[in-house]
Amino acid sequence: MGKEEKEEESRPRIFSGEEFYPTSNSLLHGTHVPSKEGVDRMVEDVEKQIEKRAKYSRRRAYNDDADIDYINERNAKFNKKAERFYGKYTAEIKQNLERGTAV
């Protein structure tokens, strides 16, 4: 820890005096006023976080040519899962339904 960090840690004790160690009668809630430097550091950090998040977000690929066999997004996910597990067993039935020769 540097000298500046130690001074910054002891600052609240100096400013609050006896109330640094509260008793049942002390009221410290809402009395803290952040320093201008602290607010600037926080703003800078939040802006960096926003920039970092913007770099990593990406749009999912959407295929316009794919058949629409769902009514909403939740149903689309369910259909993909069902196709993944049962697609090899239902391929012939799907082909018959598309041709109109299903029994």
Short mmCIF file of N, CA and C in Angstrom, two decimals:
data_model
loop_
_atom_site.label_atom_id
_atom_site.label_comp_id
_atom_site.label_asym_id
_atom_site.label_seq_id
_atom_site.Cartn_x
_atom_site.Cartn_y
_atom_site.Cartn_z
N MET A 1 0.83 -1.18 0.00
CA MET A 1 0.00 0.00 0.00
C MET A 1 0.88 1.24 0.00
N GLY A 2 0.52 2.17 -0.82
CA GLY A 2 1.27 3.41 -0.87
C GLY A 2 0.81 4.38 0.20
N LYS A 3 1.57 5.43 0.35
CA LYS A 3 1.25 6.44 1.36
C LYS A 3 -0.09 7.11 1.08
N GLU A 4 -0.37 7.35 -0.21
CA GLU A 4 -1.62 8.01 -0.59
C GLU A 4 -2.83 7.13 -0.25
N GLU A 5 -2.70 5.82 -0.47
CA GLU A 5 -3.81 4.92 -0.19
C GLU A 5 -4.10 4.86 1.30
N LYS A 6 -3.05 4.86 2.12
CA LYS A 6 -3.25 4.83 3.56
C LYS A 6 -3.91 6.12 4.05
N GLU A 7 -3.50 7.24 3.47
CA GLU A 7 -4.12 8.51 3.84
C GLU A 7 -5.59 8.53 3.45
N GLU A 8 -5.89 7.97 2.28
CA GLU A 8 -7.27 7.96 1.80
C GLU A 8 -8.14 7.08 2.69
N GLU A 9 -7.57 5.97 3.20
CA GLU A 9 -8.33 5.10 4.09
C GLU A 9 -8.60 5.78 5.43
N SER A 10 -7.66 6.56 5.93
CA SER A 10 -7.84 7.18 7.24
C SER A 10 -8.70 8.44 7.17
N ARG A 11 -8.93 8.95 5.97
CA ARG A 11 -9.72 10.17 5.81
C ARG A 11 -11.12 10.08 6.42
N PRO A 12 -11.88 8.98 6.21
CA PRO A 12 -13.21 8.93 6.82
C PRO A 12 -13.17 9.02 8.35
N ARG A 13 -12.15 8.44 8.97
CA ARG A 13 -12.04 8.50 10.43
C ARG A 13 -11.83 9.93 10.90
N ILE A 14 -11.01 10.67 10.16
CA ILE A 14 -10.72 12.05 10.55
C ILE A 14 -11.97 12.91 10.43
N PHE A 15 -12.70 12.76 9.31
CA PHE A 15 -13.86 13.61 9.07
C PHE A 15 -15.03 13.26 9.98
N SER A 16 -15.22 11.97 10.29
CA SER A 16 -16.37 11.60 11.10
C SER A 16 -16.07 11.62 12.59
N GLY A 17 -14.80 11.64 12.96
CA GLY A 17 -14.43 11.76 14.38
C GLY A 17 -14.94 10.61 15.20
N GLU A 18 -15.65 10.93 16.24
CA GLU A 18 -16.17 9.91 17.16
C GLU A 18 -17.23 9.02 16.51
N GLU A 19 -17.89 9.53 15.51
CA GLU A 19 -18.95 8.77 14.87
C GLU A 19 -18.43 7.69 13.93
N PHE A 20 -17.11 7.57 13.77
CA PHE A 20 -16.57 6.50 12.94
C PHE A 20 -16.93 5.14 13.53
N TYR A 21 -16.98 5.06 14.85
CA TYR A 21 -17.42 3.85 15.53
C TYR A 21 -18.81 4.13 16.09
N PRO A 22 -19.84 3.77 15.35
CA PRO A 22 -21.20 4.18 15.73
C PRO A 22 -21.70 3.48 16.99
N THR A 23 -22.59 4.16 17.65
CA THR A 23 -23.29 3.61 18.81
C THR A 23 -24.75 3.44 18.43
N SER A 24 -25.56 3.05 19.37
CA SER A 24 -26.98 2.85 19.07
C SER A 24 -27.69 4.18 18.80
N ASN A 25 -27.09 5.29 19.19
CA ASN A 25 -27.73 6.59 18.99
C ASN A 25 -27.20 7.36 17.78
N SER A 26 -26.19 6.83 17.08
CA SER A 26 -25.61 7.59 15.97
C SER A 26 -26.34 7.27 14.67
N LEU A 27 -26.35 8.26 13.79
CA LEU A 27 -27.02 8.13 12.51
C LEU A 27 -26.04 8.54 11.42
N LEU A 28 -25.46 7.55 10.72
CA LEU A 28 -24.47 7.83 9.68
C LEU A 28 -25.03 7.62 8.28
N HIS A 29 -26.18 7.01 8.19
CA HIS A 29 -26.73 6.70 6.87
C HIS A 29 -27.05 7.99 6.11
N GLY A 30 -26.51 8.09 4.89
CA GLY A 30 -26.80 9.24 4.04
C GLY A 30 -25.93 10.45 4.30
N THR A 31 -24.91 10.31 5.14
CA THR A 31 -24.06 11.46 5.42
C THR A 31 -22.79 11.46 4.60
N HIS A 32 -22.52 10.39 3.85
CA HIS A 32 -21.29 10.31 3.06
C HIS A 32 -21.42 11.15 1.79
N VAL A 33 -20.41 11.97 1.52
CA VAL A 33 -20.35 12.76 0.30
C VAL A 33 -19.09 12.33 -0.45
N PRO A 34 -19.25 11.71 -1.63
CA PRO A 34 -18.07 11.23 -2.35
C PRO A 34 -17.22 12.38 -2.87
N SER A 35 -15.92 12.11 -2.98
CA SER A 35 -15.01 13.14 -3.49
C SER A 35 -15.17 13.27 -5.00
N LYS A 36 -14.79 14.40 -5.54
CA LYS A 36 -14.86 14.65 -6.99
C LYS A 36 -14.00 13.62 -7.74
N GLU A 37 -12.81 13.31 -7.19
CA GLU A 37 -11.92 12.35 -7.83
C GLU A 37 -12.54 10.96 -7.84
N GLY A 38 -13.18 10.60 -6.73
CA GLY A 38 -13.84 9.30 -6.65
C GLY A 38 -14.96 9.15 -7.67
N VAL A 39 -15.75 10.20 -7.82
CA VAL A 39 -16.84 10.18 -8.79
C VAL A 39 -16.28 10.08 -10.20
N ASP A 40 -15.21 10.83 -10.48
CA ASP A 40 -14.59 10.78 -11.81
C ASP A 40 -14.05 9.39 -12.11
N ARG A 41 -13.43 8.75 -11.10
CA ARG A 41 -12.91 7.38 -11.29
C ARG A 41 -14.04 6.42 -11.59
N MET A 42 -15.15 6.56 -10.87
CA MET A 42 -16.28 5.67 -11.08
C MET A 42 -16.87 5.87 -12.48
N VAL A 43 -17.03 7.10 -12.91
CA VAL A 43 -17.58 7.39 -14.24
C VAL A 43 -16.68 6.81 -15.32
N GLU A 44 -15.39 6.98 -15.16
CA GLU A 44 -14.43 6.45 -16.13
C GLU A 44 -14.52 4.92 -16.18
N ASP A 45 -14.63 4.29 -15.04
CA ASP A 45 -14.72 2.84 -14.99
C ASP A 45 -16.01 2.33 -15.64
N VAL A 46 -17.12 3.01 -15.37
CA VAL A 46 -18.39 2.60 -15.97
C VAL A 46 -18.35 2.76 -17.49
N GLU A 47 -17.74 3.83 -17.96
CA GLU A 47 -17.63 4.03 -19.41
C GLU A 47 -16.78 2.94 -20.05
N LYS A 48 -15.71 2.53 -19.38
CA LYS A 48 -14.88 1.43 -19.89
C LYS A 48 -15.67 0.13 -19.94
N GLN A 49 -16.50 -0.12 -18.93
CA GLN A 49 -17.32 -1.32 -18.92
C GLN A 49 -18.30 -1.32 -20.07
N ILE A 50 -18.91 -0.17 -20.34
CA ILE A 50 -19.88 -0.07 -21.44
C ILE A 50 -19.19 -0.33 -22.77
N GLU A 51 -18.00 0.25 -22.96
CA GLU A 51 -17.25 0.03 -24.20
C GLU A 51 -16.88 -1.44 -24.36
N LYS A 52 -16.46 -2.07 -23.27
CA LYS A 52 -16.06 -3.47 -23.32
C LYS A 52 -17.25 -4.36 -23.67
N ARG A 53 -18.42 -4.06 -23.08
CA ARG A 53 -19.62 -4.83 -23.37
C ARG A 53 -20.03 -4.67 -24.83
N ALA A 54 -19.87 -3.47 -25.36
CA ALA A 54 -20.27 -3.22 -26.75
C ALA A 54 -19.41 -4.01 -27.73
N LYS A 55 -18.16 -4.24 -27.38
CA LYS A 55 -17.27 -5.00 -28.26
C LYS A 55 -17.67 -6.47 -28.35
N TYR A 56 -18.17 -7.03 -27.24
CA TYR A 56 -18.42 -8.46 -27.21
C TYR A 56 -19.84 -8.87 -27.58
N SER A 57 -20.74 -7.92 -27.72
CA SER A 57 -22.10 -8.31 -28.10
C SER A 57 -22.14 -8.57 -29.60
N ARG A 58 -22.89 -9.58 -29.98
CA ARG A 58 -23.01 -9.87 -31.40
C ARG A 58 -24.42 -10.34 -31.70
N ARG A 59 -24.83 -10.11 -32.89
CA ARG A 59 -26.17 -10.51 -33.32
C ARG A 59 -26.13 -11.96 -33.75
N ARG A 60 -27.10 -12.72 -33.36
CA ARG A 60 -27.17 -14.13 -33.76
C ARG A 60 -27.57 -14.23 -35.22
N ALA A 61 -27.03 -15.24 -35.86
CA ALA A 61 -27.33 -15.44 -37.28
C ALA A 61 -28.79 -15.85 -37.45
N TYR A 62 -29.46 -15.25 -38.39
CA TYR A 62 -30.85 -15.57 -38.68
C TYR A 62 -30.94 -15.94 -40.14
N ASN A 63 -31.49 -17.09 -40.42
CA ASN A 63 -31.58 -17.59 -41.78
C ASN A 63 -32.98 -17.31 -42.33
N ASP A 64 -33.08 -16.40 -43.30
CA ASP A 64 -34.37 -16.05 -43.89
C ASP A 64 -34.95 -17.18 -44.74
N ASP A 65 -34.09 -18.02 -45.30
CA ASP A 65 -34.54 -19.08 -46.19
C ASP A 65 -35.04 -20.31 -45.45
N ALA A 66 -34.80 -20.40 -44.16
CA ALA A 66 -35.22 -21.57 -43.39
C ALA A 66 -36.74 -21.62 -43.28
N ASP A 67 -37.27 -22.85 -43.22
CA ASP A 67 -38.71 -23.02 -43.05
C ASP A 67 -39.13 -22.51 -41.68
N ILE A 68 -40.26 -21.84 -41.63
CA ILE A 68 -40.78 -21.34 -40.36
C ILE A 68 -41.74 -22.38 -39.82
N ASP A 69 -41.32 -23.07 -38.78
CA ASP A 69 -42.15 -24.12 -38.18
C ASP A 69 -42.39 -23.83 -36.69
N TYR A 70 -42.50 -22.55 -36.37
CA TYR A 70 -42.68 -22.17 -34.98
C TYR A 70 -43.61 -20.96 -34.90
N ILE A 71 -44.16 -20.75 -33.71
CA ILE A 71 -45.07 -19.62 -33.52
C ILE A 71 -44.45 -18.51 -32.68
N ASN A 72 -43.39 -18.84 -31.93
CA ASN A 72 -42.66 -17.82 -31.16
C ASN A 72 -41.25 -18.35 -30.88
N GLU A 73 -40.43 -17.56 -30.24
CA GLU A 73 -39.02 -17.93 -30.03
C GLU A 73 -38.88 -19.16 -29.14
N ARG A 74 -39.72 -19.26 -28.13
CA ARG A 74 -39.64 -20.42 -27.24
C ARG A 74 -39.98 -21.69 -28.00
N ASN A 75 -40.98 -21.62 -28.86
CA ASN A 75 -41.35 -22.77 -29.66
C ASN A 75 -40.26 -23.13 -30.66
N ALA A 76 -39.56 -22.12 -31.20
CA ALA A 76 -38.46 -22.37 -32.13
C ALA A 76 -37.34 -23.14 -31.44
N LYS A 77 -37.02 -22.76 -30.21
CA LYS A 77 -35.98 -23.49 -29.47
C LYS A 77 -36.42 -24.92 -29.19
N PHE A 78 -37.68 -25.10 -28.82
CA PHE A 78 -38.17 -26.45 -28.57
C PHE A 78 -38.09 -27.28 -29.82
N ASN A 79 -38.49 -26.72 -30.97
CA ASN A 79 -38.44 -27.46 -32.23
C ASN A 79 -37.02 -27.85 -32.61
N LYS A 80 -36.05 -26.95 -32.35
CA LYS A 80 -34.66 -27.28 -32.65
C LYS A 80 -34.18 -28.44 -31.78
N LYS A 81 -34.57 -28.40 -30.50
CA LYS A 81 -34.18 -29.47 -29.59
C LYS A 81 -34.82 -30.79 -30.01
N ALA A 82 -36.10 -30.78 -30.36
CA ALA A 82 -36.79 -31.99 -30.79
C ALA A 82 -36.15 -32.53 -32.07
N GLU A 83 -35.80 -31.65 -32.98
CA GLU A 83 -35.15 -32.07 -34.23
C GLU A 83 -33.79 -32.70 -33.95
N ARG A 84 -33.08 -32.13 -33.02
CA ARG A 84 -31.75 -32.65 -32.69
C ARG A 84 -31.83 -34.08 -32.13
N PHE A 85 -32.84 -34.36 -31.30
CA PHE A 85 -32.94 -35.68 -30.67
C PHE A 85 -33.72 -36.69 -31.50
N TYR A 86 -34.76 -36.25 -32.21
CA TYR A 86 -35.64 -37.20 -32.89
C TYR A 86 -35.65 -37.03 -34.41
N GLY A 87 -34.81 -36.18 -34.95
CA GLY A 87 -34.82 -35.90 -36.39
C GLY A 87 -34.57 -37.11 -37.25
N LYS A 88 -33.65 -37.96 -36.83
CA LYS A 88 -33.32 -39.14 -37.65
C LYS A 88 -34.48 -40.14 -37.68
N TYR A 89 -35.34 -40.13 -36.65
CA TYR A 89 -36.46 -41.06 -36.61
C TYR A 89 -37.68 -40.52 -37.34
N THR A 90 -37.79 -39.21 -37.48
CA THR A 90 -38.99 -38.61 -38.07
C THR A 90 -38.76 -38.07 -39.49
N ALA A 91 -37.59 -38.28 -40.06
CA ALA A 91 -37.29 -37.72 -41.38
C ALA A 91 -38.25 -38.25 -42.44
N GLU A 92 -38.55 -39.55 -42.41
CA GLU A 92 -39.43 -40.14 -43.42
C GLU A 92 -40.86 -39.61 -43.27
N ILE A 93 -41.34 -39.47 -42.05
CA ILE A 93 -42.69 -38.96 -41.82
C ILE A 93 -42.81 -37.52 -42.33
N LYS A 94 -41.78 -36.69 -42.08
CA LYS A 94 -41.80 -35.30 -42.56
C LYS A 94 -41.85 -35.24 -44.07
N GLN A 95 -41.08 -36.10 -44.74
CA GLN A 95 -41.07 -36.11 -46.20
C GLN A 95 -42.44 -36.50 -46.75
N ASN A 96 -43.07 -37.48 -46.13
CA ASN A 96 -44.40 -37.90 -46.58
C ASN A 96 -45.42 -36.78 -46.37
N LEU A 97 -45.33 -36.05 -45.25
CA LEU A 97 -46.26 -34.95 -45.01
C LEU A 97 -46.05 -33.84 -46.02
N GLU A 98 -44.82 -33.55 -46.37
CA GLU A 98 -44.54 -32.48 -47.35
C GLU A 98 -45.03 -32.86 -48.74
N ARG A 99 -44.93 -34.13 -49.09
CA ARG A 99 -45.39 -34.58 -50.41
C ARG A 99 -46.90 -34.76 -50.45
N GLY A 100 -47.49 -34.93 -49.27
CA GLY A 100 -48.95 -35.15 -49.25
C GLY A 100 -49.31 -36.60 -49.36
N THR A 101 -48.36 -37.50 -49.15
CA THR A 101 -48.64 -38.94 -49.28
C THR A 101 -48.66 -39.62 -47.93
N ALA A 102 -48.87 -38.87 -46.88
CA ALA A 102 -48.88 -39.46 -45.53
C ALA A 102 -50.16 -40.27 -45.34
N VAL A 103 -50.05 -41.34 -44.59
CA VAL A 103 -51.18 -42.22 -44.33
C VAL A 103 -51.94 -41.79 -43.12
#
